[in-house]
PDB file of C-alpha atoms and ligand atoms in Angstrom:
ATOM      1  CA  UNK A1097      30.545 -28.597  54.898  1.00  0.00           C
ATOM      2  CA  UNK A1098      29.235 -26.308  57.325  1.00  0.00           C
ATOM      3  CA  UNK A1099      25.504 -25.911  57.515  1.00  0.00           C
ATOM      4  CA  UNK A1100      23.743 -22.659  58.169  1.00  0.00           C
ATOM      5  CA  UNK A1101      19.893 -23.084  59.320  1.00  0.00           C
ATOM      6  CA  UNK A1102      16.894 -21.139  57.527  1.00  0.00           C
ATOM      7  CA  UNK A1103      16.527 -17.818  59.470  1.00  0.00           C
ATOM      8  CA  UNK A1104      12.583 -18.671  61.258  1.00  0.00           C
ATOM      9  CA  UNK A1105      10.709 -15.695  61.674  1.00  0.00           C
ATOM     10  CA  UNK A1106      10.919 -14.341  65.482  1.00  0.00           C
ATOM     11  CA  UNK A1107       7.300 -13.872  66.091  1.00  0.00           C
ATOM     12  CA  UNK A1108       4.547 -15.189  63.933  1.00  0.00           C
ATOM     13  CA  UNK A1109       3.431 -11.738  62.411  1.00  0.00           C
ATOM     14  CA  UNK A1110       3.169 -11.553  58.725  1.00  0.00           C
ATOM     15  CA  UNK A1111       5.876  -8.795  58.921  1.00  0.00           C
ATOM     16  CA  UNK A1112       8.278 -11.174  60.375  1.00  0.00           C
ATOM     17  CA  UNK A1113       7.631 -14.347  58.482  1.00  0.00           C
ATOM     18  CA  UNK A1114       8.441 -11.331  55.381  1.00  0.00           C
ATOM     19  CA  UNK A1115      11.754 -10.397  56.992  1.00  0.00           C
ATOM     20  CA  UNK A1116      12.569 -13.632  57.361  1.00  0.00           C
ATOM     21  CA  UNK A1117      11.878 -15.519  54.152  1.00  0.00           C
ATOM     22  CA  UNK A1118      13.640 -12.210  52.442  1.00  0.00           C
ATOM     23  CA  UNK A1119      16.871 -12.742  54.744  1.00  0.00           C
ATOM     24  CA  UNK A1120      16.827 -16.302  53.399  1.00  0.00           C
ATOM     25  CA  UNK A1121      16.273 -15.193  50.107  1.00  0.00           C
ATOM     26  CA  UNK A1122      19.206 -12.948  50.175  1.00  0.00           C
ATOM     27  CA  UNK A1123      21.295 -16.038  50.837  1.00  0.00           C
ATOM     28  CA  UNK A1124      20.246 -17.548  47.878  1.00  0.00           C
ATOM     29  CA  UNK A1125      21.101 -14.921  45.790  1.00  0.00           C
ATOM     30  CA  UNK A1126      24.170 -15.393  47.280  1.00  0.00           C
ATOM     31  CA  UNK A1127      24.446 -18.599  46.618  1.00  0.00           C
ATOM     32  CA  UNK A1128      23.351 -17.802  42.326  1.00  0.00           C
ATOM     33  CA  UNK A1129      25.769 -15.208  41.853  1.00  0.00           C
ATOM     34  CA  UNK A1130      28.401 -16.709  43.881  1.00  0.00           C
ATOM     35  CA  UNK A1131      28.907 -14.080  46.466  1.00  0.00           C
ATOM     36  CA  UNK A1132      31.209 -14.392  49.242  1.00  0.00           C
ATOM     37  CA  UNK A1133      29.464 -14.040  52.745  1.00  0.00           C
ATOM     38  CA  UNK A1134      30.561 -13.247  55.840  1.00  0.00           C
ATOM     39  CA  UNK A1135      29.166 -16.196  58.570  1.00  0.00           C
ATOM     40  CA  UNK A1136      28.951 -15.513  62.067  1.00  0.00           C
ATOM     41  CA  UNK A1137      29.398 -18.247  64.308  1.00  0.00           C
ATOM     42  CA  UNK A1138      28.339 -18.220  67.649  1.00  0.00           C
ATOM     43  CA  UNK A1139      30.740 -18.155  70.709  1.00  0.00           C
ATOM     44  CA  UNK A1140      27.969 -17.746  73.189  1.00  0.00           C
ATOM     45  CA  UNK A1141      24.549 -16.019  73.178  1.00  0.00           C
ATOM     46  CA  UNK A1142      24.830 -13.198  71.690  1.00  0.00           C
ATOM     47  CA  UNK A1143      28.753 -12.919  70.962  1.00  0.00           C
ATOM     48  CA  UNK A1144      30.082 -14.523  67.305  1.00  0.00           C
ATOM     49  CA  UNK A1145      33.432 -15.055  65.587  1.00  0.00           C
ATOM     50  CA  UNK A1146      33.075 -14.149  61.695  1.00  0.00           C
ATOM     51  CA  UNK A1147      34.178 -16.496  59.377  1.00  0.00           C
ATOM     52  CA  UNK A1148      35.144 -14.891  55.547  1.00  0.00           C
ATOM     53  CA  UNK A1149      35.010 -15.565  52.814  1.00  0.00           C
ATOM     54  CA  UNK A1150      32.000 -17.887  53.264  1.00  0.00           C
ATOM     55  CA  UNK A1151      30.160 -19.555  50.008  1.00  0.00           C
ATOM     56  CA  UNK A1152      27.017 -20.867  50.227  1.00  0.00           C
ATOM     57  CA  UNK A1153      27.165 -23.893  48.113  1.00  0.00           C
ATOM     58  CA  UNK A1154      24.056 -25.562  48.493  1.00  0.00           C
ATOM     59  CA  UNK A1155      20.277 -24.941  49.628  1.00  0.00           C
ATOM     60  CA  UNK A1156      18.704 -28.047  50.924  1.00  0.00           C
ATOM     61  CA  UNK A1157      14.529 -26.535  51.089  1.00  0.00           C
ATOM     62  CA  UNK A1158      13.385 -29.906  53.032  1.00  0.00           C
ATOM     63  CA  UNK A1159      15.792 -29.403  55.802  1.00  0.00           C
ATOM     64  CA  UNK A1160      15.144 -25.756  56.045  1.00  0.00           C
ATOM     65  CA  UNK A1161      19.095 -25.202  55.530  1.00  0.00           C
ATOM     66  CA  UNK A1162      22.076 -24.544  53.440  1.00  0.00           C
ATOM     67  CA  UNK A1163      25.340 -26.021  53.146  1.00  0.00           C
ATOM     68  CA  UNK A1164      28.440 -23.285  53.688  1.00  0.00           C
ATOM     69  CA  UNK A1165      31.915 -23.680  52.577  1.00  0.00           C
ATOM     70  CA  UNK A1166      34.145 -21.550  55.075  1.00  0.00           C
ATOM     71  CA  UNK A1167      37.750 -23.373  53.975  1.00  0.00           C
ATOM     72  CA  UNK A1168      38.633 -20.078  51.990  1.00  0.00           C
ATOM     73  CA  UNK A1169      39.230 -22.247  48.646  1.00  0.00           C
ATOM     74  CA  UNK A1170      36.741 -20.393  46.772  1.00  0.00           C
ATOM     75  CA  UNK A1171      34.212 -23.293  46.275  1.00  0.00           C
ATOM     76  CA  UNK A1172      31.937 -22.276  43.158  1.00  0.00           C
ATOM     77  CA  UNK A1173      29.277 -25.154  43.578  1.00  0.00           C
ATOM     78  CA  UNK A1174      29.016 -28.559  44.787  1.00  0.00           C
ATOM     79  CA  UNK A1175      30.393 -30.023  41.798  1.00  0.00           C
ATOM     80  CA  UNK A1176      34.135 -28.018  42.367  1.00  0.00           C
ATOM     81  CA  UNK A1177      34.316 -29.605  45.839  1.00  0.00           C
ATOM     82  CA  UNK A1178      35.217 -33.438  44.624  1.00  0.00           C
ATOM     83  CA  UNK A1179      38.604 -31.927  42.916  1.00  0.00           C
ATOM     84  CA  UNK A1180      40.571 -30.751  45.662  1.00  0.00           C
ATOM     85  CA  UNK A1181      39.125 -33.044  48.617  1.00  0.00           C
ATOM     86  CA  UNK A1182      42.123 -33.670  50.802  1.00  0.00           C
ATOM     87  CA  UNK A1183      43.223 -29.527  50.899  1.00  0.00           C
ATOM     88  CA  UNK A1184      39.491 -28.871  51.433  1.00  0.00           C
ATOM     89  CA  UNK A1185      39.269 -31.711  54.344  1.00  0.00           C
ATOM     90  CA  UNK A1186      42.323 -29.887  55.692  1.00  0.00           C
ATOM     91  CA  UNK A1187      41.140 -26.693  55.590  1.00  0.00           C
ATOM     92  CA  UNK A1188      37.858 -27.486  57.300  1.00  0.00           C
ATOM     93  CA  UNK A1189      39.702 -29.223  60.086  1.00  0.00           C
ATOM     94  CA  UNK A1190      41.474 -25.589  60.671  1.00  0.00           C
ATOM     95  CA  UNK A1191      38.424 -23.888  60.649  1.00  0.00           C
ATOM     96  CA  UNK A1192      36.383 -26.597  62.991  1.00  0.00           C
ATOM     97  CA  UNK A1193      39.653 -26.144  65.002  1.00  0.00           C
ATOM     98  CA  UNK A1194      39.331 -22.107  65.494  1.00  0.00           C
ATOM     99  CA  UNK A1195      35.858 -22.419  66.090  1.00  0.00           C
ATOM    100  CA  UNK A1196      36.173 -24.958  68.845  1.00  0.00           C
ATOM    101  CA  UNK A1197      38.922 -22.582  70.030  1.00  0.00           C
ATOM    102  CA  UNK A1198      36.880 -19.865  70.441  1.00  0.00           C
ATOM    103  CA  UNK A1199      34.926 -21.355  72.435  1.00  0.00           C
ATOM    104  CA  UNK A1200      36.907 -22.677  74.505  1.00  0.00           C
ATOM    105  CA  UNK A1201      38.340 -19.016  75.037  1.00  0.00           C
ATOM    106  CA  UNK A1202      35.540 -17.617  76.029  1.00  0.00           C
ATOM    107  CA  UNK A1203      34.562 -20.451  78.180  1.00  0.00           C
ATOM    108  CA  UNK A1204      37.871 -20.254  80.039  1.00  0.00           C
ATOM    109  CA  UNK A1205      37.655 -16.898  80.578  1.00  0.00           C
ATOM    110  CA  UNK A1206      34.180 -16.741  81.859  1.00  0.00           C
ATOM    111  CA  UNK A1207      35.331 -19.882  84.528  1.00  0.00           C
ATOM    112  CA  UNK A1208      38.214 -17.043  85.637  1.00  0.00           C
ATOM    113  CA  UNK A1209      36.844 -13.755  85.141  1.00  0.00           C
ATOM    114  CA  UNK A1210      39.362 -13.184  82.892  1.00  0.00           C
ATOM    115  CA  UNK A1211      41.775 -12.803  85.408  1.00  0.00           C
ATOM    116  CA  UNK A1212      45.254 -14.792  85.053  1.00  0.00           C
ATOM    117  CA  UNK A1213      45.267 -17.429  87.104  1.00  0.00           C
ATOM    118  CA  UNK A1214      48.410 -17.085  88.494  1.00  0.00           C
ATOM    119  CA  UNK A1215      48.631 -13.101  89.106  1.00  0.00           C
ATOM    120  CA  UNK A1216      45.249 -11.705  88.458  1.00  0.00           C
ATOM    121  CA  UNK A1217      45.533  -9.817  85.950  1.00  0.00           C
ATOM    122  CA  UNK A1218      42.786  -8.754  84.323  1.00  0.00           C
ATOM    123  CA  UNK A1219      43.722  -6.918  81.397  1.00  0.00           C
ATOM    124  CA  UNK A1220      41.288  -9.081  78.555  1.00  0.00           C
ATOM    125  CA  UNK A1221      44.313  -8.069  75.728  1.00  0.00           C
ATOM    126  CA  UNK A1222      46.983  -9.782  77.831  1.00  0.00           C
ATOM    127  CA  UNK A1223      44.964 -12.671  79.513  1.00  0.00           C
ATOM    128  CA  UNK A1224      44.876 -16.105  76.922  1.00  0.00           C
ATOM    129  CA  UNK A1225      43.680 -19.179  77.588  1.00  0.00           C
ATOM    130  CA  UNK A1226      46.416 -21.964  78.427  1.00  0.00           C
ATOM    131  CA  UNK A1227      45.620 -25.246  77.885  1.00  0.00           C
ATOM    132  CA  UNK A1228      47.470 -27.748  80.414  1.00  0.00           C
ATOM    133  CA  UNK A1229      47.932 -30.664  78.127  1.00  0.00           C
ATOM    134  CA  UNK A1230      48.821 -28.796  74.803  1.00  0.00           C
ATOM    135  CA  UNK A1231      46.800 -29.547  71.672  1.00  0.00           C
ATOM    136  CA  UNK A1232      49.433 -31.674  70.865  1.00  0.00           C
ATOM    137  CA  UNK A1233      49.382 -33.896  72.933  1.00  0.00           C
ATOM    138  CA  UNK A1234      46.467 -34.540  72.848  1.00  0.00           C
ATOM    139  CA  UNK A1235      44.548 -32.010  75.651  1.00  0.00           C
ATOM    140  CA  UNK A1236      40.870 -31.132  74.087  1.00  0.00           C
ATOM    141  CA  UNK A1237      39.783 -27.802  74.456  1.00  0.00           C
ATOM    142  CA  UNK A1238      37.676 -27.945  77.220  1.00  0.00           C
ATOM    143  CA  UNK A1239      37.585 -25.743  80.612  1.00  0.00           C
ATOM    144  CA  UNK A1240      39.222 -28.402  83.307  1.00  0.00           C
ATOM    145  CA  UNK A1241      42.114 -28.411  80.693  1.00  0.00           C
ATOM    146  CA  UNK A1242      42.305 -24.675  80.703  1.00  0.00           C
ATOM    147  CA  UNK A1243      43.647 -21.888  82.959  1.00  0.00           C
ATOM    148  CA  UNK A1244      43.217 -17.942  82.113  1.00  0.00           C
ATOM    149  CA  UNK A1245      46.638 -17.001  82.016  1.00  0.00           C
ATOM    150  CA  UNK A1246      48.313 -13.289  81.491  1.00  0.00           C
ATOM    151  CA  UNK A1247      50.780 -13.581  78.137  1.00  0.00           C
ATOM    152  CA  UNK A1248      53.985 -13.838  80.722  1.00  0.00           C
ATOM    153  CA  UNK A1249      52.450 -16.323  82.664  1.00  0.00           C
ATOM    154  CA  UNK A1250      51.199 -18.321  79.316  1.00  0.00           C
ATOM    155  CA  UNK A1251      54.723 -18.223  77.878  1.00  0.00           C
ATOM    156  CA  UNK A1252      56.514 -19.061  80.756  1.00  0.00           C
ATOM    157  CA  UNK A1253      54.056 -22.386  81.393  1.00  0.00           C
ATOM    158  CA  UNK A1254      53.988 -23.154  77.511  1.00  0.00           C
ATOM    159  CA  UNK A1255      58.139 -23.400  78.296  1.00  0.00           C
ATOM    160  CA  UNK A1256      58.159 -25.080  81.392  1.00  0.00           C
ATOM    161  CA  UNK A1257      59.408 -21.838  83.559  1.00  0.00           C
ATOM    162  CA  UNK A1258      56.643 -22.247  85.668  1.00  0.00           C
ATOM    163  CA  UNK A1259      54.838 -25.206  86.526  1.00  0.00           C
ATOM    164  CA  UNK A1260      51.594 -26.053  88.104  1.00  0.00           C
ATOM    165  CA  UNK A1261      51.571 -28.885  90.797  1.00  0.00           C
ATOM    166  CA  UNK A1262      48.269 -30.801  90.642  1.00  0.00           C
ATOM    167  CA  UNK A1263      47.361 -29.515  94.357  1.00  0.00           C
ATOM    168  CA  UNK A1264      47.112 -26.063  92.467  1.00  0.00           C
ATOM    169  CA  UNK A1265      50.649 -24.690  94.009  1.00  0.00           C
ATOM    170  CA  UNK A1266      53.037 -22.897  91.830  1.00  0.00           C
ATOM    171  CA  UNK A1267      56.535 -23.822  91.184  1.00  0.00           C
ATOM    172  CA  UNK A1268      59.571 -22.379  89.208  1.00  0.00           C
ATOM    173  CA  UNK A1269      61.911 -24.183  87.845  1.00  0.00           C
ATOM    174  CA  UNK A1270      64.937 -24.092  89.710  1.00  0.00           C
ATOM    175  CA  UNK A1271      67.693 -23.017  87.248  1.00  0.00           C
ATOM    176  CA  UNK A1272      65.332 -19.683  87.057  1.00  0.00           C
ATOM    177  CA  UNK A1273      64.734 -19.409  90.913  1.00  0.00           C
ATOM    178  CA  UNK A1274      68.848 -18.848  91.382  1.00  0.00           C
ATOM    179  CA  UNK A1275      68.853 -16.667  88.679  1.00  0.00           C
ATOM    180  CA  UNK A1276      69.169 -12.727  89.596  1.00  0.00           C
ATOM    181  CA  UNK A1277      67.823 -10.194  87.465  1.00  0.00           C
ATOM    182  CA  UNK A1278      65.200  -7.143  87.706  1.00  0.00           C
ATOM    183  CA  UNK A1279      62.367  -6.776  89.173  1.00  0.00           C
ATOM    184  CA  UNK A1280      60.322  -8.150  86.423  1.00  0.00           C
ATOM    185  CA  UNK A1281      61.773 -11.438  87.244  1.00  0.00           C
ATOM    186  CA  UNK A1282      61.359 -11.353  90.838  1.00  0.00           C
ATOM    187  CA  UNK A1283      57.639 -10.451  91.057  1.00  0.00           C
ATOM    188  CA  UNK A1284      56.689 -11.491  88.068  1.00  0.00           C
ATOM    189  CA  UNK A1285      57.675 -15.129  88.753  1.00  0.00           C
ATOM    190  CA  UNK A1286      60.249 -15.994  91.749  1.00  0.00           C
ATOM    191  CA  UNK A1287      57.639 -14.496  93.860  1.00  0.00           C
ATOM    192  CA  UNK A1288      54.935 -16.699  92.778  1.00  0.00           C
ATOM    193  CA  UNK A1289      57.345 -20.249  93.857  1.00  0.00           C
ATOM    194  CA  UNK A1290      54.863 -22.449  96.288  1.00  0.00           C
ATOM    195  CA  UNK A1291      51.938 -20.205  95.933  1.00  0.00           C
ATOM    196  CA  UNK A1292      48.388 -21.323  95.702  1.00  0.00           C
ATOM    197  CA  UNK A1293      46.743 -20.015  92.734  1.00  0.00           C
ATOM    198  CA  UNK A1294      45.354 -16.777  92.417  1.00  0.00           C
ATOM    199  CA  UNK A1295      41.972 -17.292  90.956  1.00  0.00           C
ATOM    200  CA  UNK A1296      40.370 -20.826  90.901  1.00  0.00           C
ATOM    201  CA  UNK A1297      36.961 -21.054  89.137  1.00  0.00           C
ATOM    202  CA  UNK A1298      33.873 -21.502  91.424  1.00  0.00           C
ATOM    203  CA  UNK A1299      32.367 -24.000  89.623  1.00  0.00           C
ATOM    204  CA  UNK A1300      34.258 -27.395  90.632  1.00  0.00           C
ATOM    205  CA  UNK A1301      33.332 -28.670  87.303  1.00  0.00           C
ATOM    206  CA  UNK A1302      35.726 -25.618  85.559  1.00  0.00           C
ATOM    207  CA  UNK A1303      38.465 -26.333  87.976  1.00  0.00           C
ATOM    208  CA  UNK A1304      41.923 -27.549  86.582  1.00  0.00           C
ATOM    209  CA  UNK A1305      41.715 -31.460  86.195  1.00  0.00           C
ATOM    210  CA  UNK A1306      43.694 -33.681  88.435  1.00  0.00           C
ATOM    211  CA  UNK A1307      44.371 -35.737  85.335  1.00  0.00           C
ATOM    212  CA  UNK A1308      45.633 -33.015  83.184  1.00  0.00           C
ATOM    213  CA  UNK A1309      47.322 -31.321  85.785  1.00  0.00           C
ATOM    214  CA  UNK A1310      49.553 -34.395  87.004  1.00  0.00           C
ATOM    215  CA  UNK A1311      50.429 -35.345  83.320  1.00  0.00           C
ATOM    216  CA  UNK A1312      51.547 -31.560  82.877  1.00  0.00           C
ATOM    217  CA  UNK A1313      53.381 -31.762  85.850  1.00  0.00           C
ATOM    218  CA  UNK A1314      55.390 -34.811  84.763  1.00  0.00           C
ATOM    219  CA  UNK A1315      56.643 -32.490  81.889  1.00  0.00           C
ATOM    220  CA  UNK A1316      57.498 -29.857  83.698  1.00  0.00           C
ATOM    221  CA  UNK A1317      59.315 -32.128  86.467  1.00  0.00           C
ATOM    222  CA  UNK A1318      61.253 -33.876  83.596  1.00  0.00           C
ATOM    223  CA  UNK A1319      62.551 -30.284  81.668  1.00  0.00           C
TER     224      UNK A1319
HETATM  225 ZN1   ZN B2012      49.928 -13.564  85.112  1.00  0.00          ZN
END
């Protein structure tokens, strides 16, 4: 259950306390007719990720909040919830999941200026952010396991084309540095064999762990 606080009025004139209180009303008419809502949950000040359909389940007065269902099931009321337990446990784990996700997109980007780390590019639709140690193995979403990379870049680390030593120098694997093709192949990742990164992030703390960079590198050495 997600939970969504009481909208406080923003300065303490009557007018606002009015808007406020009427907002919050709203969402409890919501919440009696059983109206899907759209949430918006915050990325960073002043950017948000919506969430939909969102029910608002519950209203909890003494806490000044209400309890959301985002797992797309439908939940009616409180009551429905017991019923389908483990698929609605699952599906909040997704949605906890993209929300952490988000996050940790935007935080990566900010730490790299949205610029791939390996060629700069800085075109925000083809710039994602990598994790070193995939989710899979266990690598949290957090900035020293990240690196902004461009899609090419992404793909070709996610498949252990390209690797990144933990001093921050690229390699290519070497099946794919004898291999002749284009030009695409040449710049876009021979080139790049024993280079330092591009971009590093200023902040020390957003720099690629030494720890998740030397377990990535194992994989890559062993592929
Ligand atoms: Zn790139």
């Amino acid at each position: 259950m997600f939970l969504y606080h009481y909208r406080d009025p923003r300065s303490p004139s009557r007018r606002a306390h009015d808007q406020a209180e009427s907002d919050n009303e709203a969402v409890r008419v919501a919440m009696r007719r059983r109206l899907p809502v759209i949430y918006f949950f915050g990325i960073v000040p002043g950017r948000y990720r919506p969430f939909y359909p969102a029910y608002v389940v519950a209203d909890h007065p003494e806490r000044r909040e209400f309890s959301l269902d985002l797992t797309e099931l439908g939940a009616r009321h409180l009551d429905d919830l017991a019923s389908d337990a483990p698929s609605r446990s699952y599906r909040a784990q997704i949605v906890r999941s993209r929300m952490h996700q988000a996050r940790f997109r935007e935080a990566v980007m900010r730490a790299y200026q949205s610029s791939c780390a390996i060629c700069r590019l800085k075109r925000s639709e083809l710039v994602e952010a990598a994790h070193i140690v995939g989710d899979a193995d266990g690598g949290e979403p957090v900035v020293p396991n990240g690196m902004a990379l461009c899609k090419l870049h992404h793909a070709a680390f996610d498949r252990n084309i390209l690797g990144v030593r933990p001093d921050l120098r690229v390699a290519i694997r070497q099946d794919i540095l004898e291999e002749v093709d284009g030009p695409m192949l040449l710049h876009g990742l021979q080139d790049f064999h024993g280079l330092q990164l591009s971009v590093i992030p200023r902040r020390r703390d957003d720099r690629p762990s030494a720890d998740f960079l030397e377990r990535r590198w194992e994989q890559f050495r062993s592929a």
